[in-house]
XYZ file of C-alpha atoms in Angstrom:
728
model
C 0.146 -0.002 0.030
C 1.261 3.408 -0.898
C 1.588 6.397 1.350
C -0.764 8.267 -0.996
C -3.178 5.676 -0.690
C -3.027 5.530 3.259
C -3.486 9.347 3.232
C -6.575 9.367 1.115
C -8.074 6.491 3.249
C -7.189 8.202 6.518
C -9.106 11.352 5.415
C -12.637 10.341 5.843
C -11.806 8.777 9.174
C -10.372 11.909 10.465
C -13.475 14.017 8.866
C -15.628 11.549 10.889
C -13.814 11.759 14.183
C -13.452 15.717 14.378
C -16.896 17.107 15.055
C -18.183 19.928 12.992
C -18.443 23.609 14.487
C -22.379 23.461 13.710
C -22.843 20.245 15.490
C -20.902 21.608 18.478
C -22.906 24.979 18.571
C -26.238 22.867 18.206
C -25.207 20.618 21.192
C -24.225 23.598 23.336
C -27.759 25.069 22.602
C -29.637 22.158 23.432
C -27.719 21.889 26.802
C -28.425 25.463 27.499
C -32.110 25.133 26.697
C -32.298 22.194 28.870
C -30.590 23.839 31.864
C -32.928 26.935 31.145
C -36.072 24.697 31.374
C -34.913 23.018 34.647
C -34.375 26.359 36.230
C -37.922 27.422 35.146
C -39.480 24.239 36.666
C -37.412 24.642 39.993
C -38.777 28.211 40.073
C -42.368 27.303 39.541
C -41.878 24.758 42.162
C -40.405 27.424 44.552
C -43.408 29.606 43.995
C -45.975 26.619 44.626
C -44.321 25.450 47.881
C -44.257 27.078 51.202
C -45.756 27.330 54.408
C -48.796 29.474 53.279
C -50.633 26.567 51.904
C -51.080 28.310 48.729
C -51.193 25.585 45.811
C -49.953 26.029 42.211
C -53.477 26.902 40.836
C -53.710 30.154 43.218
C -50.158 31.004 42.446
C -51.047 30.909 38.795
C -54.126 32.715 39.112
C -52.076 35.492 40.936
C -49.257 35.921 38.404
C -51.954 36.070 35.523
C -54.197 38.227 37.411
C -57.207 36.131 37.032
C -60.273 35.575 39.234
C -59.283 38.795 41.338
C -56.530 36.916 42.876
C -54.425 39.929 43.164
C -57.082 41.676 45.376
C -56.850 38.694 47.748
C -54.762 40.272 50.795
C -53.613 36.573 51.822
C -52.509 35.645 48.369
C -50.695 39.193 47.684
C -48.928 38.414 50.960
C -47.750 34.848 50.278
C -47.131 35.231 46.524
C -46.264 38.667 45.939
C -44.349 39.640 49.101
C -42.838 36.350 49.997
C -42.503 33.848 47.236
C -41.793 35.737 44.473
C -38.995 37.786 46.201
C -37.793 34.620 47.560
C -37.536 32.686 44.471
C -35.928 35.579 42.629
C -33.364 36.050 45.256
C -32.525 32.241 45.028
C -32.363 32.455 41.318
C -29.932 35.432 41.344
C -27.872 34.441 44.066
C -27.336 30.802 42.553
C -26.365 32.149 39.393
C -23.961 34.719 41.115
C -22.302 31.794 43.183
C -22.222 29.534 40.067
C -20.575 32.338 38.001
C -18.257 33.258 40.522
C -17.060 29.661 41.036
C -16.463 28.972 37.038
C -14.418 32.298 37.054
C -12.415 31.131 40.114
C -11.668 27.787 38.655
C -10.740 29.217 35.244
C -8.497 31.843 36.677
C -6.641 29.559 39.313
C -6.792 26.536 36.915
C -7.915 24.651 39.694
C -11.570 22.884 39.361
C -11.554 22.797 43.310
C -11.622 26.398 43.696
C -14.543 27.669 45.519
C -16.278 31.090 46.139
C -14.941 31.540 49.473
C -11.357 31.699 48.121
C -10.773 35.456 48.240
C -11.766 35.687 51.964
C -15.257 36.909 50.794
C -17.184 34.855 53.308
C -14.912 35.432 56.259
C -14.960 39.275 55.611
C -18.744 39.324 55.305
C -19.109 37.377 58.675
C -16.433 39.743 60.392
C -18.467 42.562 59.091
C -21.747 41.323 60.170
C -20.510 40.446 63.943
C -18.778 43.697 64.259
C -22.078 45.517 63.257
C -23.931 43.571 65.699
C -21.398 43.763 68.503
C -20.266 47.378 68.242
C -23.251 49.331 66.685
C -26.363 47.175 67.566
C -27.372 46.357 64.183
C -30.454 44.307 64.289
C -32.178 44.783 60.938
C -31.967 42.547 57.919
C -31.021 45.638 56.142
C -28.129 46.524 58.218
C -26.690 42.821 58.225
C -26.705 43.412 54.495
C -24.790 46.450 54.400
C -22.324 45.338 57.005
C -21.863 41.781 55.138
C -21.406 43.681 52.007
C -18.757 46.074 53.303
C -16.798 43.362 55.078
C -16.673 41.274 51.836
C -15.612 44.100 49.757
C -12.808 45.287 52.119
C -11.626 41.576 52.710
C -11.389 41.021 48.899
C -9.630 44.293 48.507
C -7.076 43.533 51.049
C -6.539 40.020 49.343
C -5.807 41.730 45.987
C -3.318 44.112 47.566
C -1.349 41.446 49.315
C -1.447 39.021 46.274
C -0.439 41.636 43.677
C 3.012 42.444 45.663
C 6.128 41.090 43.983
C 3.995 38.605 41.909
C 1.376 40.327 39.832
C -1.253 38.411 41.492
C -0.491 34.957 40.303
C -3.181 32.019 40.808
C -1.052 30.535 43.932
C -0.737 33.994 45.410
C -4.388 34.435 45.388
C -5.120 31.296 46.774
C -2.576 31.592 49.581
C -3.423 35.244 50.526
C -7.375 34.409 50.387
C -6.712 31.358 52.762
C -4.478 33.006 55.303
C -6.679 36.243 55.784
C -9.881 34.291 55.697
C -8.409 32.475 58.590
C -7.311 35.613 60.493
C -10.781 37.143 59.934
C -12.240 33.980 61.051
C -10.591 34.267 64.071
C -11.471 37.901 64.711
C -14.948 37.249 64.288
C -14.694 34.367 66.849
C -12.925 36.865 69.574
C -16.081 38.841 69.304
C -18.498 36.246 69.233
C -17.080 34.408 72.257
C -17.268 37.552 74.304
C -20.880 38.431 73.469
C -23.784 35.785 73.892
C -26.208 38.221 72.037
C -23.833 38.507 69.265
C -23.254 34.927 68.848
C -26.898 34.023 69.205
C -27.788 36.189 66.119
C -24.715 35.091 64.223
C -25.197 31.330 64.688
C -28.324 31.468 62.476
C -27.075 33.890 59.952
C -23.846 31.783 59.349
C -25.774 29.006 58.329
C -27.243 30.855 55.350
C -30.991 30.805 54.706
C -33.395 32.768 52.229
C -36.097 32.788 55.030
C -35.218 36.256 55.848
C -36.231 37.448 52.338
C -39.745 38.918 52.854
C -39.808 41.805 49.976
C -38.008 43.242 47.229
C -36.101 45.660 49.493
C -32.613 43.848 49.924
C -32.607 42.626 46.482
C -33.306 46.120 44.995
C -30.359 47.613 46.782
C -27.885 45.015 45.187
C -29.283 44.246 42.006
C -27.178 46.911 40.202
C -24.075 45.465 41.779
C -25.199 41.871 40.686
C -25.723 43.200 37.250
C -22.224 44.801 37.011
C -20.585 41.396 38.239
C -22.650 39.504 35.673
C -21.491 42.007 32.796
C -17.994 41.880 33.786
C -18.086 37.992 33.746
C -19.352 37.854 30.234
C -16.841 40.459 28.862
C -13.791 38.915 30.627
C -14.654 35.393 29.195
C -12.467 35.726 25.889
C -9.304 37.262 27.633
C -9.545 34.682 30.181
C -9.733 31.944 27.692
C -6.376 33.238 26.481
C -4.935 33.092 29.981
C -5.782 29.396 30.109
C -2.802 29.043 27.307
C -0.249 30.345 29.773
C 0.892 33.839 30.614
C 3.432 34.134 27.880
C 1.229 33.308 25.093
C -1.446 35.538 26.550
C 1.023 38.403 26.314
C 1.739 37.410 22.830
C -1.918 37.634 22.020
C -1.888 41.215 23.368
C -3.471 40.598 26.929
C -2.144 41.563 30.303
C -2.296 38.372 32.794
C -2.130 40.230 35.999
C -5.023 42.796 34.845
C -7.152 39.963 33.731
C -6.857 38.082 37.141
C -7.502 41.548 38.947
C -10.833 42.185 36.910
C -12.003 38.464 37.510
C -11.275 39.021 41.201
C -13.454 42.032 40.933
C -16.228 40.340 39.379
C -16.067 37.421 41.805
C -16.020 39.909 44.903
C -19.015 41.832 43.481
C -21.071 38.835 42.891
C -19.991 36.699 45.963
C -20.278 39.694 48.031
C -23.820 40.330 47.231
C -24.681 36.709 47.580
C -23.445 36.428 51.026
C -25.122 39.800 52.065
C -28.343 38.623 50.714
C -28.512 34.847 52.114
C -25.457 34.490 54.249
C -22.461 32.245 53.294
C -23.128 28.980 51.292
C -20.297 26.678 50.216
C -19.918 24.317 47.610
C -22.348 25.859 45.420
C -19.524 27.537 43.188
C -17.431 24.514 43.246
C -20.494 22.156 42.261
C -21.609 24.615 39.421
C -18.154 25.387 38.118
C -17.325 21.812 37.599
C -20.621 20.611 36.063
C -20.516 23.547 33.743
C -17.157 22.477 32.692
C -17.981 18.752 32.167
C -20.856 19.994 30.016
C -19.254 22.806 27.903
C -15.828 21.546 27.685
C -13.271 24.111 26.863
C -15.589 26.874 25.893
C -15.293 29.346 28.569
C -18.261 31.630 27.664
C -20.438 28.518 27.616
C -18.857 27.384 31.045
C -19.815 30.817 32.616
C -23.502 30.604 31.086
C -24.099 26.984 32.292
C -22.480 27.563 35.742
C -24.849 30.493 36.168
C -27.985 28.358 35.420
C -26.775 25.648 37.301
C -26.191 27.600 40.492
C -29.537 29.126 40.068
C -31.146 25.795 39.704
C -29.337 24.177 42.486
C -29.888 26.836 45.006
C -33.515 27.195 44.182
C -34.017 23.395 44.514
C -32.190 23.273 47.747
C -34.334 26.076 49.145
C -37.477 24.294 48.390
C -36.173 21.016 49.951
C -35.142 23.272 53.004
C -38.741 24.113 53.561
C -40.031 20.761 53.294
C -37.745 18.350 54.795
C -38.070 19.655 58.534
C -41.579 21.003 58.475
C -42.949 23.061 60.451
C -39.194 24.350 60.482
C -36.739 25.323 57.888
C -33.463 23.320 57.383
C -30.401 25.624 56.680
C -30.114 25.981 53.083
C -26.064 25.604 52.965
C -26.640 22.525 54.697
C -28.851 21.229 51.934
C -26.124 22.420 49.390
C -23.351 20.560 51.394
C -25.249 17.327 51.186
C -25.378 17.834 47.177
C -21.898 19.178 47.088
C -19.929 16.797 48.978
C -20.770 13.686 46.610
C -19.996 15.871 43.647
C -16.749 16.524 45.082
C -16.131 13.010 45.834
C -17.007 12.390 42.116
C -14.535 15.096 40.991
C -11.659 13.397 42.550
C -12.658 9.815 41.362
C -13.362 10.753 37.877
C -10.923 10.238 35.118
C -11.062 13.857 34.126
C -9.329 14.749 37.252
C -6.010 13.552 35.716
C -6.692 15.702 32.567
C -7.233 18.728 34.780
C -3.812 18.406 36.517
C -5.239 17.601 39.956
C -3.501 14.307 40.620
C -0.182 15.784 41.399
C 0.102 18.030 44.109
C 2.750 20.567 43.708
C 6.059 19.313 45.032
C 8.624 21.314 43.499
C 8.870 23.253 46.910
C 9.559 20.322 48.856
C 11.392 17.823 46.672
C 14.958 17.989 46.565
C 16.627 19.347 43.261
C 17.082 16.472 40.760
C 20.902 16.667 40.715
C 21.032 15.832 44.433
C 18.113 13.478 44.518
C 19.823 10.799 46.403
C 21.587 13.255 48.606
C 19.615 12.337 51.695
C 19.974 8.487 51.142
C 23.607 7.881 50.367
C 26.126 7.278 53.203
C 27.387 10.227 54.951
C 30.682 11.695 53.588
C 33.487 12.677 55.853
C 32.549 16.196 56.130
C 28.997 15.298 56.702
C 30.121 13.125 59.651
C 32.248 16.028 60.980
C 28.965 18.005 60.916
C 27.207 15.509 63.144
C 27.082 14.416 66.615
C 27.873 10.815 67.292
C 26.057 9.099 70.438
C 27.499 5.706 71.518
C 26.285 3.374 73.888
C 28.344 0.102 74.188
C 28.082 -1.701 70.751
C 25.487 0.846 69.335
C 26.026 4.296 67.971
C 23.606 6.917 66.714
C 24.606 9.614 64.122
C 22.428 12.844 64.502
C 22.805 15.874 62.416
C 24.386 18.892 64.385
C 22.047 21.402 63.111
C 18.910 19.082 63.778
C 20.245 18.153 67.490
C 20.827 21.945 68.166
C 17.399 22.814 66.994
C 15.883 20.458 69.213
C 17.643 21.584 72.271
C 16.818 25.159 71.378
C 12.994 24.125 71.133
C 13.167 22.110 74.620
C 14.789 25.215 76.133
C 12.014 27.373 74.566
C 9.368 24.839 75.651
C 10.753 25.046 79.258
C 10.268 28.929 79.213
C 6.663 28.646 77.854
C 5.864 26.403 80.709
C 7.415 28.561 83.282
C 5.686 31.574 81.734
C 2.415 29.902 81.717
C 2.434 28.970 85.347
C 3.387 32.342 86.403
C 1.097 34.488 84.078
C -2.793 34.784 84.898
C -5.460 37.017 86.234
C -4.227 36.493 89.904
C -0.868 38.564 90.991
C 1.471 35.932 91.861
C 5.255 36.479 91.589
C 8.015 34.067 90.280
C 8.905 33.106 93.720
C 5.355 32.316 94.769
C 5.042 30.421 91.632
C 7.833 28.063 92.389
C 7.063 27.618 95.862
C 3.560 26.514 94.592
C 4.763 24.240 91.965
C 6.715 22.448 94.801
C 3.765 22.533 97.170
C 4.855 25.028 99.501
C 3.710 28.469 100.464
C -0.037 29.793 100.432
C -2.589 26.880 99.985
C -4.571 28.975 97.509
C -1.431 29.516 95.469
C -0.669 25.705 95.648
C -4.197 24.765 94.571
C -4.257 27.225 91.749
C -1.003 26.228 90.363
C -0.965 22.569 90.838
C -4.437 22.047 90.011
C -5.564 24.274 87.547
C -2.605 25.873 85.638
C -0.189 22.724 85.680
C -2.966 20.417 84.650
C -4.017 22.827 82.101
C -0.167 23.324 80.819
C 0.076 19.369 80.568
C -3.044 18.990 78.570
C -1.722 21.769 76.315
C 1.763 20.146 75.953
C 0.374 16.706 74.989
C -2.283 18.351 72.517
C 0.557 20.511 70.925
C 2.830 17.692 70.676
C 0.222 15.320 69.041
C -0.792 18.058 66.583
C 2.662 18.929 65.779
C 3.671 15.252 64.837
C 0.213 14.581 63.007
C 0.831 17.790 60.836
C 4.434 16.396 60.015
C 3.282 13.061 59.121
C 0.426 14.389 57.065
C 2.840 17.038 55.212
C 5.153 14.268 54.162
C 2.305 12.117 53.308
C 1.062 14.393 50.890
C 4.185 16.149 49.829
C 2.576 19.428 50.497
C 3.319 21.769 53.227
C -0.010 23.010 53.145
C -1.476 19.718 54.123
C -3.051 19.226 57.701
C -5.201 16.669 59.320
C -7.924 19.170 58.839
C -7.816 18.190 55.161
C -8.389 14.659 56.026
C -11.645 15.531 57.588
C -10.340 14.400 60.876
C -10.705 17.573 63.077
C -14.313 18.316 61.746
C -15.264 14.645 62.305
C -13.871 14.454 65.635
C -15.602 17.759 66.509
C -18.879 16.520 65.250
C -18.347 13.247 67.352
C -17.826 15.160 70.499
C -20.739 17.302 70.120
C -22.970 14.507 69.084
C -21.959 12.523 72.344
C -22.742 15.423 74.543
C -26.340 15.660 72.926
C -26.852 11.876 73.399
C -25.088 11.434 77.019
C -26.016 15.066 78.301
C -22.305 15.452 79.600
C -19.232 17.035 78.143
C -15.681 15.877 78.044
C -15.439 12.481 77.132
C -11.779 12.430 75.523
C -12.430 9.217 73.653
C -15.212 10.841 71.322
C -12.694 12.693 69.534
C -10.439 9.841 68.378
C -13.438 7.966 67.674
C -14.972 10.686 65.342
C -11.418 10.993 63.812
C -11.300 7.290 62.883
C -14.779 7.169 61.572
C -14.129 10.122 59.383
C -10.809 8.858 57.835
C -12.542 5.239 57.400
C -15.137 6.946 55.434
C -12.801 9.050 53.419
C -10.333 6.214 52.657
C -13.170 3.986 51.700
C -15.079 6.451 49.548
C -11.799 7.552 47.765
C -10.797 4.125 46.954
C -7.659 4.042 48.742
C -4.798 6.355 49.374
C -4.654 7.209 45.749
C -1.657 8.891 44.106
C 0.554 10.525 46.634
C -2.138 10.401 49.196
C -3.815 13.349 47.082
C -6.964 11.872 46.709
C -7.642 11.056 50.147
C -6.883 14.825 51.086
C -9.474 16.087 48.310
C -12.245 13.494 49.428
C -11.434 14.899 53.077
C -12.553 18.181 52.138
C -15.896 16.768 51.323
C -16.129 14.905 54.823
C -14.946 18.153 56.626
C -17.933 20.141 55.235
C -20.510 17.600 55.838
C -18.957 17.212 59.468
C -18.817 21.099 59.853
C -22.633 21.260 58.627
C -23.583 18.810 61.559
C -21.605 20.719 63.939
C -23.375 23.974 63.139
C -26.957 22.357 63.166
C -26.173 20.697 66.508
C -25.287 24.269 67.952
C -28.371 25.879 66.531
C -30.768 23.371 68.180
C -29.438 23.701 71.557
C -30.182 26.490 74.155
C -28.096 29.719 73.927
C -26.107 29.083 77.113
C -25.173 25.583 76.044
C -24.509 26.711 72.543
C -22.080 29.398 73.720
C -20.120 27.247 75.645
C -19.831 24.437 72.979
C -18.847 27.231 70.332
C -16.063 28.063 72.608
C -14.831 24.548 72.606
C -15.209 24.034 69.151
C -13.118 27.169 68.591
C -10.335 25.388 70.519
C -10.158 25.726 74.188
C -8.408 24.362 77.110
C -10.538 25.950 79.722
C -11.254 23.152 82.419
C -8.772 20.723 80.820
C -6.337 18.878 83.039
C -4.876 15.700 84.160
C -7.855 13.482 83.642
C -8.018 14.121 79.745
C -4.298 14.688 79.170
C -3.329 11.296 80.613
C -5.042 9.280 77.797
C -3.120 11.083 75.324
C 0.154 11.046 77.029
C -0.424 7.203 76.950
C -1.291 7.440 73.344
C 1.838 9.482 72.620
C 4.146 7.106 74.634
C 2.849 4.200 72.185
C 2.795 6.499 68.854
C 5.821 8.436 69.009
C 8.300 5.697 69.251
C 6.408 4.180 65.980
C 6.750 7.601 64.314
C 10.408 7.609 65.131
C 10.950 4.075 63.711
C 9.157 5.098 60.537
C 11.053 8.301 60.224
C 13.877 6.977 57.985
C 11.188 5.650 55.563
C 9.327 8.948 55.821
C 12.589 10.444 54.279
C 12.405 8.010 51.275
C 8.721 8.676 51.001
C 9.412 12.407 49.847
C 10.589 10.904 46.564
C 8.658 9.542 43.838
C 7.123 5.948 44.219
C 9.377 4.293 41.954
C 12.314 5.571 43.701
C 11.060 4.568 47.197
C 10.383 1.096 45.919
C 13.893 0.725 44.240
C 15.098 1.459 48.008
C 13.154 -1.205 49.625
C 10.247 0.775 50.830
C 6.785 -0.056 50.321
C 5.069 3.203 49.676
C 1.356 2.125 50.040
C 2.191 0.369 53.341
C 4.112 3.444 54.768
C 1.552 5.840 53.624
C -1.118 3.751 55.174
C 0.760 3.596 58.470
C 1.669 7.295 58.429
C -2.280 8.109 57.819
C -2.997 5.865 60.672
C -0.548 7.599 62.890
C -1.737 11.073 61.928
C -5.546 10.247 62.521
C -5.108 8.903 65.857
C -2.618 11.783 67.077
C -5.049 14.490 65.678
C -8.058 12.714 67.364
C -6.489 12.440 70.589
C -5.529 16.339 70.400
C -9.333 17.272 69.414
C -10.475 15.256 72.205
C -8.301 17.622 74.462
C -8.653 20.959 73.291
C -11.079 20.849 70.313
C -10.063 21.795 66.726
C -7.080 24.103 67.135
C -6.189 25.540 63.858
C -2.539 26.065 62.288
C -0.470 24.204 64.751
C -0.396 21.455 62.757
C 0.459 23.612 59.780
C 2.884 25.736 61.344
C 4.707 23.327 63.598
C 6.474 21.338 60.599
C 7.183 24.198 58.773
C 9.011 25.965 61.502
C 10.869 22.614 62.736
C 11.765 21.995 59.175
C 13.404 25.588 59.018
C 15.175 25.284 62.034
C 16.431 21.581 61.325
C 17.009 21.922 57.764
C 15.856 19.831 54.945
C 17.986 16.697 55.594
C 15.569 14.717 57.775
C 11.769 14.781 58.386
C 11.487 16.834 61.632
C 9.525 14.498 63.778
C 10.963 15.574 67.053
C 11.080 19.186 66.268
C 7.531 19.185 65.258
C 6.313 17.778 68.446
C 8.385 20.354 70.211
C 7.259 23.167 68.152
C 3.434 22.006 68.495
C 3.907 22.020 72.367
C 5.509 25.482 72.529
C 2.664 27.022 70.254
C -0.203 25.731 72.337
C 1.171 26.693 75.642
C 2.251 29.988 74.385
C -0.988 30.666 72.746
C -2.881 29.571 75.742
C -0.893 32.021 77.691
C -1.713 34.933 75.541
C -5.254 34.080 75.472
C -5.374 34.327 79.184
C -3.481 37.436 79.814
C -4.260 39.557 76.557
C -7.610 40.806 77.885
C -8.175 41.815 81.418
C -11.019 39.569 83.050
C -11.781 37.677 79.546
C -10.103 34.379 78.233
C -9.671 33.970 74.400
C -9.725 30.311 73.409
C -6.299 29.065 72.480
C -7.689 28.141 68.845
C -8.711 31.666 68.416
C -5.319 33.099 69.283
C -3.550 30.518 66.971
C -6.053 31.226 64.000
C -5.557 34.848 64.453
C -1.873 34.854 64.373
C -1.714 31.602 61.960
C -2.825 33.950 58.865
C 0.019 36.276 59.075
C 2.329 33.484 59.563
C 1.146 31.608 56.524
C 1.502 34.732 54.573
C 5.251 35.369 55.863
C 6.169 31.754 55.159
C 4.661 31.493 51.702
C 4.542 34.903 50.312
C 7.555 36.428 51.801
C 11.017 36.984 49.987
C 11.946 33.649 50.162
C 8.896 32.473 48.816
C 8.089 34.756 46.315
C 9.836 33.058 43.323
C 8.064 29.924 44.260
C 4.770 31.309 44.240
């Protein structure tokens, strides 16, 4: 067969394989028509369902003006003042969140991007809480204005920080939004825990609901903002498509990548801020709509944005209908309904084959993996100059070679821990000098001093030490497992699962403080995550992503439990869910100490294999390490440690994230900082608890809030500072 003959035979097949443009346009038009029809059906259902017992026929009569329906005061109230404004709000808010999710996923090139990414939700929450606490804002319009102002301010600050030294790259936007969102969340908690009235209003608003939409007042005020956001979203679609080809090609086509990202961020801010102001923060909807739109539209960004808006409108309207009927005569929080829908979709994302094509199977490892030319530097025998820079410990026939820098770092951290313990025992609301403090520690001196120090302060310090060490080690194992220094046990659903378990046990037993509920909840969460994800997956990334879905579901359960309890009980439980050592002592620290006595030696034994695990699986296998087995063992250790810590002090944020980073900076990149991470975690917990007890006179700030407020700036310093500017 000649080459020409092969070519002529191949042409018809090629023509058949490539879809014609007209066929693609017809397909997109059919999908758009189907989505629009579904939205209209859901809108009609929303108009027909409610507490007013007004059926579809009466609603239709009112809409068409038949049979004098509009003169009926009851129909005018139920349909005209309640259902129509609520349905239109659901449609517009859902479309806004769906469009925002699609834009964020496109600009960050991450199909898991969510509308809270720019700190909008956290800023809105802080604005609402500040308005309630400091200005006595009570009306829905006041909440709307403060939520919108807080969201705009938060997003502007994120853009300002992300634009420094990097032109607002996708990674910088993600990191700045995550860090500032955490800090804003911590500041919100500082205000809430000190005001029961503020918390009582905030705990219902934060769940997200359309129940407060009673007329067109709120919607009319933000309708121009929504319109501007939608127009910008459609106009930016074409340059954003060029940006998907890469910054260099986009510049060659005449676009400015940094300007495009800023415009997208402005559109997302306007749409999301308006949505949060109208109905409260609703998670998962932007992720869900954006991913489904990409699945239906393919690479066509304009179609993606349009489809995402329609999907968001339909999902939120349908969720609102379900929220009205699933727990009559009460209304379920619409954000919980959306989470129940969005979590399975997130699991479907990570299990789908399309995930690999989207570049989501490999986490970014260039920041942690050694350079290729020195790939085996940490595995080969130490050279003479390396041995001279090490400390040799001998005991009979056994000897241990310790890196000098790591050993000195551990000694420095141990000394810092001793200083933190002494300061914590000394500091407090009661005026007690150092001499009286030491006498009380030794059991001499005033009986009140001995009781205060030995029973309350020292017990609390021991509980903080054990919880901090457990969190630090769990974070070290998780980051090594995922090869990503942003990974923490929280991403496995461990913290939220343990928290939900403790609250459920409190509801069932009527008593609070069962330390075993935390590890049990963490174990259940991780079993569900690993089972649903089909194993650890490539580099453990699949488990981490499915853990996000588990966290969302467990967090929704936690919020619902808090809203169903009395104000006093809910306020106390909210403090614990923020992370607190108040009232914790030897009774809860002892089981964790026993757990650490078992788990820490196991972690030290596996530390050598953890060093190998930082390389790819083929390299680890060639060096005699079973990656899957080591990965599973590390995962179980991290789950057990994090669960024990949550059982003591609740879900303390940022300690598991910061401890391995700080310990790694001090000890160097040669080995996994197992011991250093434990010591760092203990120092952070004890120091944060001390700050929380003394920062405000007569008021105690929970340790988890202190670490969250300070953790955001720390994350920015580590990842967006001078040393990290080139990497992100």
